[in-house]
Short mmCIF file of C-alpha atoms in Angstrom, two decimals:
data_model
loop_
_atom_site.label_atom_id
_atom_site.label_comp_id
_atom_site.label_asym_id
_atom_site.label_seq_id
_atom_site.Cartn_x
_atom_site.Cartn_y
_atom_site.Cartn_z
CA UNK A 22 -26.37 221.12 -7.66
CA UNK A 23 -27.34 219.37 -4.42
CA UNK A 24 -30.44 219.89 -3.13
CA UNK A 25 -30.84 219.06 0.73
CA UNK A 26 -33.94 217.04 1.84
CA UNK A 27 -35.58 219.94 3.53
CA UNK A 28 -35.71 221.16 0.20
CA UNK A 29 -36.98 217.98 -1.43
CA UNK A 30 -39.48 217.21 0.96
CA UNK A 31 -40.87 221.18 0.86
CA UNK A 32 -41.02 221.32 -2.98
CA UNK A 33 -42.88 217.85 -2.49
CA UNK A 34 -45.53 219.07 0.01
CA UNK A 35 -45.91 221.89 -1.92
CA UNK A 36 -46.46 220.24 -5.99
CA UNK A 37 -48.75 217.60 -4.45
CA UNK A 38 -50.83 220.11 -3.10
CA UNK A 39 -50.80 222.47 -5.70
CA UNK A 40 -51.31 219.59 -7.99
CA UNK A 41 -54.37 218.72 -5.47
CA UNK A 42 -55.51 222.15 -5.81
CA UNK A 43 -55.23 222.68 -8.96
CA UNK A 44 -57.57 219.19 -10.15
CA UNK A 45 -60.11 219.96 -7.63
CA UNK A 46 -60.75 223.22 -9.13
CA UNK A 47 -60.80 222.21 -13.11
CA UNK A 48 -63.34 218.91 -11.45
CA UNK A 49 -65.42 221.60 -9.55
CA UNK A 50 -65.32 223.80 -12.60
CA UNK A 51 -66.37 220.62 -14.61
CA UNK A 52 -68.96 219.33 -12.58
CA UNK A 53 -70.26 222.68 -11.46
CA UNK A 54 -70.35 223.58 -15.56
CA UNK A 55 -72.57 220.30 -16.33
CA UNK A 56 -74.54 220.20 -12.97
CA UNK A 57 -75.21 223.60 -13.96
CA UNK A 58 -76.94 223.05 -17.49
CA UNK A 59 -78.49 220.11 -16.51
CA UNK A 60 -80.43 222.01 -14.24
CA UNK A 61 -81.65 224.35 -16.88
CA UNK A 62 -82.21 221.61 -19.05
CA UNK A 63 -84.48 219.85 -16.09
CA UNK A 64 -86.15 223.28 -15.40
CA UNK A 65 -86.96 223.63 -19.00
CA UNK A 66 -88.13 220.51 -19.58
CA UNK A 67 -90.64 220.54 -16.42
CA UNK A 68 -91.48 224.00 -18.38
CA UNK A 69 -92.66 221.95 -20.85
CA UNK A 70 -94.29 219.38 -19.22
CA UNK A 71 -96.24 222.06 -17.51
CA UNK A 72 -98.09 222.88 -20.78
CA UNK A 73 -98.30 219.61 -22.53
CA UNK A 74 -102.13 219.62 -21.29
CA UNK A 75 -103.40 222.70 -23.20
CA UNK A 76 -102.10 221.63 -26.38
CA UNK A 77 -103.75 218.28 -25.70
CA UNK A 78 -107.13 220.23 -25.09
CA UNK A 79 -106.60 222.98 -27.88
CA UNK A 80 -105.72 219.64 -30.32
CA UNK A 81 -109.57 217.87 -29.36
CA UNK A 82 -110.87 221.44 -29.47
CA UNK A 83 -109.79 222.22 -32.90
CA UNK A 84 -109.01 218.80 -34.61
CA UNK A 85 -105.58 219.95 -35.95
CA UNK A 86 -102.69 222.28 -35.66
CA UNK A 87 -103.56 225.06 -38.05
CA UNK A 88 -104.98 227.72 -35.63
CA UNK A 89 -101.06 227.46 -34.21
CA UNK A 90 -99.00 227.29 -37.22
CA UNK A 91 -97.48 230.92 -37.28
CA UNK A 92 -100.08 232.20 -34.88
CA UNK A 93 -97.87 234.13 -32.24
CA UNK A 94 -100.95 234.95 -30.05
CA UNK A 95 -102.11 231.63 -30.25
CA UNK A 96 -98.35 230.51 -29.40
CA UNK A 97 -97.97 232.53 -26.49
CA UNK A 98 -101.48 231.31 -24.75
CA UNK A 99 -100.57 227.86 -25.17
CA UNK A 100 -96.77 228.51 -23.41
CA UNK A 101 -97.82 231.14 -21.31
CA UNK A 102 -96.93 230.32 -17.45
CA UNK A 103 -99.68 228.82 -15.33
CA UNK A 104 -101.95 231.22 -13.65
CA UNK A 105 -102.04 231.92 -10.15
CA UNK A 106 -104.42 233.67 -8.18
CA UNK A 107 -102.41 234.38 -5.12
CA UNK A 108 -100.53 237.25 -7.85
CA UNK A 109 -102.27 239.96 -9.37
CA UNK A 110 -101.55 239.87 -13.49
CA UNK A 111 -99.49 242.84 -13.36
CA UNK A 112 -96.93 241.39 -10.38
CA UNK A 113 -97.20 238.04 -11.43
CA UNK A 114 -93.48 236.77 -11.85
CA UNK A 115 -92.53 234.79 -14.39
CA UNK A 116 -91.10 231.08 -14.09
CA UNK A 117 -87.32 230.28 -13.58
CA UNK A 118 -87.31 228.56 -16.93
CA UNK A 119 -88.74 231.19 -18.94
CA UNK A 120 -85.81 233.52 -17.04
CA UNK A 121 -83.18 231.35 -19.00
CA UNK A 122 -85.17 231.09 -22.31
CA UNK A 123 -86.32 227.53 -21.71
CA UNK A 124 -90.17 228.96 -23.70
CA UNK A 125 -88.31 230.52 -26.85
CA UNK A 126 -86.41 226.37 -27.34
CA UNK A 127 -90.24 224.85 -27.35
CA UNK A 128 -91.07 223.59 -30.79
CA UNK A 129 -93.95 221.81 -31.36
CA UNK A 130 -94.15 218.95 -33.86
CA UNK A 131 -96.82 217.14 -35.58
CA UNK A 132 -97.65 213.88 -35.31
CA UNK A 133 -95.30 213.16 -38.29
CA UNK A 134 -92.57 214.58 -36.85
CA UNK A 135 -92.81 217.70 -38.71
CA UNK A 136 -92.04 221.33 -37.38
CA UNK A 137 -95.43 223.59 -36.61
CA UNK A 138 -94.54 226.42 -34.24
CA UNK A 139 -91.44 227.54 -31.78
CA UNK A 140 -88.05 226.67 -32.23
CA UNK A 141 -86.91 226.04 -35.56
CA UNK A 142 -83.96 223.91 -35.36
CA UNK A 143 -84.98 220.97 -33.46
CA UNK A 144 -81.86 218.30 -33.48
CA UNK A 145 -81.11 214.90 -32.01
CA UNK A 146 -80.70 215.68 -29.02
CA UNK A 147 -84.00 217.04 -28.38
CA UNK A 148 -86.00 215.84 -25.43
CA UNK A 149 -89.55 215.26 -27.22
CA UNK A 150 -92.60 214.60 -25.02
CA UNK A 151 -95.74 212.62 -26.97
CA UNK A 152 -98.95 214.66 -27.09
CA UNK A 153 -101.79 212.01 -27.07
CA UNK A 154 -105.12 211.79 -27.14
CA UNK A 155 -107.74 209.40 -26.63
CA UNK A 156 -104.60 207.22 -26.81
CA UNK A 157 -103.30 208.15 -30.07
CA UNK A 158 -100.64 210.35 -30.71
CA UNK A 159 -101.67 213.65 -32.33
CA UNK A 160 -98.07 216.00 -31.55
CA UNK A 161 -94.75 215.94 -30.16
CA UNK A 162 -93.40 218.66 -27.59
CA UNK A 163 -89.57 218.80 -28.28
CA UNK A 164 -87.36 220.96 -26.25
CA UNK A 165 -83.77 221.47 -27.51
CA UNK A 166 -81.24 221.64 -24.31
CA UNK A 167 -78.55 224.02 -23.71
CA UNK A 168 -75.21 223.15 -24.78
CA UNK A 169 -73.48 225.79 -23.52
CA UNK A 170 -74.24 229.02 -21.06
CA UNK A 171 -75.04 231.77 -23.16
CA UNK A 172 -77.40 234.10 -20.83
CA UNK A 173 -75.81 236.31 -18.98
CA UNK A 174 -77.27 235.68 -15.53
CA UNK A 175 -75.70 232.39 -16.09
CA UNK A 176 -72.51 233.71 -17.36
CA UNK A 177 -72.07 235.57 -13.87
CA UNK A 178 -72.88 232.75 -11.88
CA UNK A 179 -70.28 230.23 -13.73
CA UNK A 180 -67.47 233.00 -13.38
CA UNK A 181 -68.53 233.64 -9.76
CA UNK A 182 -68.09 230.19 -8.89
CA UNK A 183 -64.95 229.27 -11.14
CA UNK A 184 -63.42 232.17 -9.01
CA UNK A 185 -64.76 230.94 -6.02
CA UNK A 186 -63.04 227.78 -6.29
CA UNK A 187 -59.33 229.22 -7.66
CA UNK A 188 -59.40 231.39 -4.57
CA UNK A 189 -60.15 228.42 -2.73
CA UNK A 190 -57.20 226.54 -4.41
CA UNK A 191 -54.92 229.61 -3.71
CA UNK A 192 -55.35 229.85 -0.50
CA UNK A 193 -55.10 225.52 -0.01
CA UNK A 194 -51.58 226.17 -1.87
CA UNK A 195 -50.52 229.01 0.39
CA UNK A 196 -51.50 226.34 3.54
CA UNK A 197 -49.87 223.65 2.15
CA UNK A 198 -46.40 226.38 1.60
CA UNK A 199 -46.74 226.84 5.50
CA UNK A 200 -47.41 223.37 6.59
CA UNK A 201 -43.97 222.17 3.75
CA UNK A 202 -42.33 224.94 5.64
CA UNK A 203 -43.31 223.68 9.09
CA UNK A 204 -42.05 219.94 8.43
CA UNK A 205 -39.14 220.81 6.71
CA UNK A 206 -38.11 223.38 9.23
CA UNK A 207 -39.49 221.39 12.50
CA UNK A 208 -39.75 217.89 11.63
CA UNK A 209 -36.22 217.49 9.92
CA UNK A 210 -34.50 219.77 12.41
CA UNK A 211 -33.70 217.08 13.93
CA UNK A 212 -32.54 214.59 11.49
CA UNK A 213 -29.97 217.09 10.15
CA UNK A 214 -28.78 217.71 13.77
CA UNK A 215 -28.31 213.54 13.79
CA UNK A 216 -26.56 214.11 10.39
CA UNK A 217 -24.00 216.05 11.64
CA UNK A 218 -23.29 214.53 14.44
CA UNK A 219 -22.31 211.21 12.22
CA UNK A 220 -20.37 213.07 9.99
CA UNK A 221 -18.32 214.28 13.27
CA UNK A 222 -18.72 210.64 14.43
CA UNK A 223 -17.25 209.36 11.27
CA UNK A 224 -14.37 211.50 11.16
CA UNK A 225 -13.19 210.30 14.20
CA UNK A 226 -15.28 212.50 17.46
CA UNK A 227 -16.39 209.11 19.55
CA UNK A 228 -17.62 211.70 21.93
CA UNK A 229 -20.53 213.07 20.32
CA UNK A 230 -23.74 212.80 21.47
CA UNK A 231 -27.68 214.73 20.38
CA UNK A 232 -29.97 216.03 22.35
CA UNK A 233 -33.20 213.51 22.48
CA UNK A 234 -36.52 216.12 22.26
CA UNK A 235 -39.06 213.40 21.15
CA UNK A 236 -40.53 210.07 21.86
CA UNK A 237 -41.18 209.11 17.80
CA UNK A 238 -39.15 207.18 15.15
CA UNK A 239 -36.88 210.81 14.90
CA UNK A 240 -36.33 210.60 18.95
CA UNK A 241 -35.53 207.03 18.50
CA UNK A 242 -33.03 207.77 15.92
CA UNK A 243 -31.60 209.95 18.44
CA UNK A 244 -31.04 207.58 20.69
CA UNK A 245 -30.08 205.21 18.94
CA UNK A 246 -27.20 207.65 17.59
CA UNK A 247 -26.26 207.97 21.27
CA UNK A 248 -26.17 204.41 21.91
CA UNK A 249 -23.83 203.91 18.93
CA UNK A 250 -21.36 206.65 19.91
CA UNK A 251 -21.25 205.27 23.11
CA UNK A 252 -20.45 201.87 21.96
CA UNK A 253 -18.02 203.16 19.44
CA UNK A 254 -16.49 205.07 22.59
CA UNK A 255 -16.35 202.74 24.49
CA UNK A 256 -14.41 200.39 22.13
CA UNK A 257 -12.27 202.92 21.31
CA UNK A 258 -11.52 203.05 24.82
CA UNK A 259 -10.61 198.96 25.27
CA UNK A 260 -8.85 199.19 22.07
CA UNK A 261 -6.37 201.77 23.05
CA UNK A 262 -6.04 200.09 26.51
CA UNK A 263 -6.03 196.48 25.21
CA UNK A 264 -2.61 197.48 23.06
CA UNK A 265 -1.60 199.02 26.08
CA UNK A 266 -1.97 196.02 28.55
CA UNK A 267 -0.33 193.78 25.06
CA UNK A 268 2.48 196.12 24.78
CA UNK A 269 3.09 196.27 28.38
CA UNK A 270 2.53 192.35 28.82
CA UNK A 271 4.59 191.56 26.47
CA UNK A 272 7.61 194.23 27.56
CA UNK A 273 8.11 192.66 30.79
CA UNK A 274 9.15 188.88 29.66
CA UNK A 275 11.03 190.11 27.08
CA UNK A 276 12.82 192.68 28.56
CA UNK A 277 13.87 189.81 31.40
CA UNK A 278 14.61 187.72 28.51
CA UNK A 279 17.15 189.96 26.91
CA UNK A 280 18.19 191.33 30.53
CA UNK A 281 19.29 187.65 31.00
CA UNK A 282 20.84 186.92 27.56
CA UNK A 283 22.69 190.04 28.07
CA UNK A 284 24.04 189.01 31.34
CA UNK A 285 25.31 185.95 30.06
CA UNK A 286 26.78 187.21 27.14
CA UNK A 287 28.98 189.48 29.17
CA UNK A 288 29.63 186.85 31.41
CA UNK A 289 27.84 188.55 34.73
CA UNK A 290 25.85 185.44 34.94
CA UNK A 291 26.98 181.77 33.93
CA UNK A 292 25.11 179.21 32.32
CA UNK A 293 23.81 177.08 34.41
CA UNK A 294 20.44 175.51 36.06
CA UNK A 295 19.34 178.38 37.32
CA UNK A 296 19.80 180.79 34.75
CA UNK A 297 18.34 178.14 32.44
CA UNK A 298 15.26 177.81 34.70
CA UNK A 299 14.76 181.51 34.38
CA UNK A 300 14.80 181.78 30.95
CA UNK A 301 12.25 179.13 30.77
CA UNK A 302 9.98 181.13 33.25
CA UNK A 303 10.08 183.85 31.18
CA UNK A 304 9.62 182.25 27.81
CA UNK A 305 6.57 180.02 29.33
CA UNK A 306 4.96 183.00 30.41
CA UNK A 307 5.47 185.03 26.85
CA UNK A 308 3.87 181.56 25.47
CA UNK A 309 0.94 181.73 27.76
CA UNK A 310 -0.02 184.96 26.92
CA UNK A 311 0.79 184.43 23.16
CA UNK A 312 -1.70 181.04 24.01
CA UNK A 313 -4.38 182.99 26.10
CA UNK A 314 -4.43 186.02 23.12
CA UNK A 315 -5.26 183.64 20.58
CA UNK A 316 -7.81 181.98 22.25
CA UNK A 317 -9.58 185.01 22.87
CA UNK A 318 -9.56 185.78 19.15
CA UNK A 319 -10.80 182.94 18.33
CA UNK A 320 -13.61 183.18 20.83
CA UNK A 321 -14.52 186.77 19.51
CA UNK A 322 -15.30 185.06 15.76
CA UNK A 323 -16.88 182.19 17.06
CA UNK A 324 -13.84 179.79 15.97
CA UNK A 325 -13.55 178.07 18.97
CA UNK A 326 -14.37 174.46 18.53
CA UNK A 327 -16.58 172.59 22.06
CA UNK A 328 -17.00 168.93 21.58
CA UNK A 329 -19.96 168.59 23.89
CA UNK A 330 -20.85 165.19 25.54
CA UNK A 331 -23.57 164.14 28.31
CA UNK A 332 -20.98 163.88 31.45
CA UNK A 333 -20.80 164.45 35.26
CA UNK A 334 -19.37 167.81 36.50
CA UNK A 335 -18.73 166.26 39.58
CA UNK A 336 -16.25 164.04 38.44
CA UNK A 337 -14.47 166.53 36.21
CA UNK A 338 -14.28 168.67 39.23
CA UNK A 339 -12.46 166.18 41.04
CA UNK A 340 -9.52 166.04 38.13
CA UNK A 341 -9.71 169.23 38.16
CA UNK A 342 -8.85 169.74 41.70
CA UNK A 343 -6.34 166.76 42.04
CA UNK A 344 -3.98 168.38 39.74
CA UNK A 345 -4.16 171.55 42.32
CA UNK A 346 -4.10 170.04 45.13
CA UNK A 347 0.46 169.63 45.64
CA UNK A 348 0.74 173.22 44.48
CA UNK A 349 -2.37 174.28 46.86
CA UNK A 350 -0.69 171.98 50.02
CA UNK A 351 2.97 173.71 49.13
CA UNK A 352 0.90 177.33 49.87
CA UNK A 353 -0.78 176.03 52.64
CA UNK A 354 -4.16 176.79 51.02
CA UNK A 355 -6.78 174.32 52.72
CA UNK A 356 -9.16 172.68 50.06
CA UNK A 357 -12.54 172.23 50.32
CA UNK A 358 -14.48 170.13 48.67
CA UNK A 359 -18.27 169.70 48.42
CA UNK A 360 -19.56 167.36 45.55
CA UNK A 361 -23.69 165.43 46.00
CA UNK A 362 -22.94 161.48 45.99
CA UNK A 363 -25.35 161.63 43.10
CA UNK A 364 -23.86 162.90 39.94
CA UNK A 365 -23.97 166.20 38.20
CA UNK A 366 -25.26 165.80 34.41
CA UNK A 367 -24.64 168.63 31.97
CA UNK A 368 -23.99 168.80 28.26
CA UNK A 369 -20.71 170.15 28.08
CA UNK A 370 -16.87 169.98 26.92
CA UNK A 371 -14.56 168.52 28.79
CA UNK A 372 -11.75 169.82 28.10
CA UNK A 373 -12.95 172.95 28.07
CA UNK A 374 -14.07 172.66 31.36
CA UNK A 375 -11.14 170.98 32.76
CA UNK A 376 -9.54 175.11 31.24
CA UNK A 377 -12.35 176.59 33.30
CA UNK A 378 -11.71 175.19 36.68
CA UNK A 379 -7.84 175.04 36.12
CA UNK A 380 -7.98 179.01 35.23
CA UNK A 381 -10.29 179.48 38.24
CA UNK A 382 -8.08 177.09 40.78
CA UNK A 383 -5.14 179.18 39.15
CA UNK A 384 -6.31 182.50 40.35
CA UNK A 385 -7.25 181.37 43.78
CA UNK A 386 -4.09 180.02 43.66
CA UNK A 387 -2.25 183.10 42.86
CA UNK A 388 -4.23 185.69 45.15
CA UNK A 389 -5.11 183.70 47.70
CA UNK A 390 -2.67 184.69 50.65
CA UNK A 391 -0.73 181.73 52.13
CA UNK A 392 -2.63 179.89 54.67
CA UNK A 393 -5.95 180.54 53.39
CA UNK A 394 -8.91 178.99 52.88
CA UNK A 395 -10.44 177.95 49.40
CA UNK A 396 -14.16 176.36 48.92
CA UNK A 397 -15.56 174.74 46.25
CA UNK A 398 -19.28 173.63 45.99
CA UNK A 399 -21.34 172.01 43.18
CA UNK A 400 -24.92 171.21 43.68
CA UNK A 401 -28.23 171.30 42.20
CA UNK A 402 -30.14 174.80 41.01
CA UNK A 403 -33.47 174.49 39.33
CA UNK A 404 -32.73 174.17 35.91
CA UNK A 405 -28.98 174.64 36.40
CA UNK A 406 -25.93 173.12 37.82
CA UNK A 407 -24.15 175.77 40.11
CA UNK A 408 -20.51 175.13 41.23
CA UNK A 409 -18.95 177.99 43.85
CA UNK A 410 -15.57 178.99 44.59
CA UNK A 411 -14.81 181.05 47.42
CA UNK A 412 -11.70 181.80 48.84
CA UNK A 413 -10.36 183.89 51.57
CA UNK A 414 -8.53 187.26 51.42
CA UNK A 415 -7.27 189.39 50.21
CA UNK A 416 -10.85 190.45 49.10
CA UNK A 417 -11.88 192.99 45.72
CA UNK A 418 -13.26 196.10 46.40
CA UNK A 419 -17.13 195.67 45.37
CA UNK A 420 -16.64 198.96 42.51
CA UNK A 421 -14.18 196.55 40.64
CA UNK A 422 -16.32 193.18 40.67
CA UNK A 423 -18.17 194.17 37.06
CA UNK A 424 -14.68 194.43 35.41
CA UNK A 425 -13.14 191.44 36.71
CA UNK A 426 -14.12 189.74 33.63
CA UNK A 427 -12.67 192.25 31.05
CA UNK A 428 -9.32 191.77 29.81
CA UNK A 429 -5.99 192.83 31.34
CA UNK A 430 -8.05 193.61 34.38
CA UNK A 431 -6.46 192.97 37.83
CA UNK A 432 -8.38 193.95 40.92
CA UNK A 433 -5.66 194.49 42.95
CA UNK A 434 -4.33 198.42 42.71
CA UNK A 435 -0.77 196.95 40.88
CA UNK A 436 0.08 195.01 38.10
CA UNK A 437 3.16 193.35 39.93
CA UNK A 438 3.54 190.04 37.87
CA UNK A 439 4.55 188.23 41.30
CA UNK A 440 1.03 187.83 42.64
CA UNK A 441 -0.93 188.19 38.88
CA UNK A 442 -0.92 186.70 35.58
CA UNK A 443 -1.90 189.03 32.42
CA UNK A 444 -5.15 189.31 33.73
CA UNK A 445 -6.74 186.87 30.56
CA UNK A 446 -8.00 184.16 32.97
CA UNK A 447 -11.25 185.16 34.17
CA UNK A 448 -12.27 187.01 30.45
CA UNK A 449 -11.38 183.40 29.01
CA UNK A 450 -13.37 181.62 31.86
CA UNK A 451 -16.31 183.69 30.84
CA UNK A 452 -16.20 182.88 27.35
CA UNK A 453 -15.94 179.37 27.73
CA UNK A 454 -19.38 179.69 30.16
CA UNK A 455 -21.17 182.05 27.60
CA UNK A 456 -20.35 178.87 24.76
CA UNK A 457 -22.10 176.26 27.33
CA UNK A 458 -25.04 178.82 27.63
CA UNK A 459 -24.51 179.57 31.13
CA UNK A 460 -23.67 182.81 33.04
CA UNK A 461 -20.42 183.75 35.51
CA UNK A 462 -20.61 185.79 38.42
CA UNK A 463 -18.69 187.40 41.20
CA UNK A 464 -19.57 188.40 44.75
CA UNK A 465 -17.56 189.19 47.94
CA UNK A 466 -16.77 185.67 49.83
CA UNK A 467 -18.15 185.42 53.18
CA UNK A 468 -14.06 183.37 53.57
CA UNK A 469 -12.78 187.50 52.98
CA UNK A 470 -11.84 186.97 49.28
CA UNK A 471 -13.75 186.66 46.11
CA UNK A 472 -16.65 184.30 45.37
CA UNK A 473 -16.87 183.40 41.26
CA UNK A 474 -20.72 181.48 40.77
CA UNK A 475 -20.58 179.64 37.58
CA UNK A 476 -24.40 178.33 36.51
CA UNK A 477 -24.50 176.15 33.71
CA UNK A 478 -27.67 174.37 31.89
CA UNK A 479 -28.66 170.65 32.96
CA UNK A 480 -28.80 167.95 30.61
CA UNK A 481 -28.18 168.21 26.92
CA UNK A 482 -28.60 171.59 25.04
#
């Protein structure tokens, strides 16, 4: 049978503090018991102290013990409580030691150790006080201790307190059934609510969510939950729209592809250079995005290899931008290029940064209207190298600039393939940054278009 945790943790409260209960009472019952008879045994021993003098004085009076051996009246004068004047004879109350019997345990002993008077069975375990005189030791005082509680007064007072301290443990258990209650009921409320939400989570319900009632470790639980689902959401979300933008990427060439083959099977199109050329279009774009879908794998695991190197940024902007610059003149895009005369050190990759300003020169290139402007600017930044390019319109609406970098993302309104690759550029740009240990931004361009900031770490890292 399974037992649920509020359950557990009740029974739990609950057997440590009846088991708490329970010890304290047999210990106060213990210690109460012994405390108890000790302090007869003190009171009758300070009983017996108390007369050790007139025995003394009755021992130089007479020389010996005779007058006491089985003289009662003798007996009771020499054990008889002290007097006091401040009580009349008759009112006179008696000692607390003689109330417990502490006078009928007195024996008195000879100086051999031999009984003469009181208590007849004098063991071991007697206390035995010398009676001396003159320095020499004419008797012995023995008083044998209780062992148990036999009188009746002290009967009461041991049950009294035994139930004393069980109704005391009774009512600690019934607390301790309230407070088990409390916690299980309050405390785990809600860590079973968190519970069920995963259980919903795991079975597939990305949008659940718990309330958050409490700032402790079961509040942070809570929102920690909530982060998760979100997460989990959220990648749901790009999953479903990442095989989307792949199925849809990967329609288009191929559905040109077999639109042309098709054509020229049937003979509605010959063979020749420019049906060729189109082909190839097609198929180098279904390889690019084949190309720019692995690389982004391989970036997500980390499998991407960087062969870093002390070099100039500088320079590898300027073969960066002399491969661009026929395609840029044929769009009449002017280029503009600021570079310090004093070179730009970072610890990078070329080659992956030659990708990172090719992809970047690529997209100005592609949504940069025709007779535009674009600007490029490396300098100096504290502890950085920042390089700028800003181009003119068409512009992106400032509520799409944080998605630019995810992938598939275009931030114009269609996903007409004339003006737009797959969208992969940018996300790749940004992973190849993130490797270096720098950061990529975007910002409206004062030029009307888009201004990307890339930032990346001086010297060797």
């Amino acid at each position: 049978m399974k037992t649920s945790i509020s359950t557990r943790l009740f029974l739990a409260v609950l057997s440590t503090a009846l088991f708490v209960a329970l010890a304290m009472g047999v210990a106060d019952s213990w210690s109460f018991a012994r405390g108890f008879l000790g302090y007869l045994n003190e009171l009758a021993v300070a009983r017996m102290e108390s007369v050790e003098p007139r025995f003394v004085e009755h021992y130089r009076q007479q020389g010996d013990w005779v007058s006491v051996r089985g003289n009662p009246e003798t007996w009771f004068e020499l054990t008889r409580p002290d007097d006091d004047s401040e009580w009349p004879p008759e009112a006179r109350p008696m000692p607390v030691s003689d109330l417990t019997g502490a006078v009928f345990r007195i024996s008195l002993l000879d100086e051999r150790g031999r009984l003469v008077m009181g208590f007849a069975e004098v063991g071991a375990d007697a206390v035995r006080q010398p009676l001396q005189l003159d320095g020499r030791t004419v008797g012995w005082l023995a008083m044998t201790p209780f062992q148990s509680v036999t009188e009746v007064g002290g009967q009461r007072l041991l049950r009294n307190q035994l139930q004393a301290s069980l109704s005391i443990g009774a009512l600690a258990v019934l607390l301790a059934a309230l407070i088990a209650w409390w916690v299980a009921r309050r405390l785990l409320a809600p860590v079973r609510r968190v519970a069920a939400a995963t259980h919903r989570l795991a079975a597939g319900d990305y949008g659940e969510r718990v309330a958050v009632d409490s700032r402790d470790e079961v509040g942070q639980l809570a929102r920690d939950f909530n982060r998760l689902a979100h997460t989990l959401e959220r990648n749901e979300q790009m999953r479903r729209a990442f095989m989307a933008d792949v199925s849809h990427e990967l329609r288009t060439p191929l559905s040109v592809l077999r639109g042309e083959l098709e054509a020229l099977e049937d003979g509605v199109r010959r063979l020749d250079g420019e049906s060729l050329h189109s082909l190839q279009t097609e198929v180098a774009m279904l390889g690019q995005l084949v190309d720019d879908l692995y690389e982004l794998s391989l970036a997500d695991v980390g499998a991407l290899t960087y062969r870093k190197s002390a070099l100039d940024v500088a320079e590898q902007l300027r073969i960066a931008v002399a491969m661009f610059r026929e395609r840029l003149a044929k769009r009449r895009i002017d280029l503009e290029l600021q570079l310090p005369e004093r070179p730009l050190p970072v610890f990078a990759d070329a080659g992956r940064l030659q990708q990172l300003f090719g992809n970047l020169l690529e997209n100005s290139l592609r949504y940069t209207h025709a007779g535009g402007r674009l600007r490029i600017v490396a300098q100096e930044a504290a502890e950085a190298v920042s390089i700028d390019f800003l181009d003119s319109a068409p512009g992106v609406d400032e509520r799409h600039l944080p998605r630019l970098f995810e992938r598939f993302y275009r931030g114009e309104a269609s996903r007409s393939r004339t003006s737009g690759g797959a969208g992969l550029g940018l996300a790749i740009c940004l992973s190849i940054v993130e490797a270096h240990g720098g950061s990529l931004s975007a910002r409206p361009s004062p030029l009307g278009g888009l201004w990307l900031n890339i930032a990346l770490p001086r010297g060797a890292h």
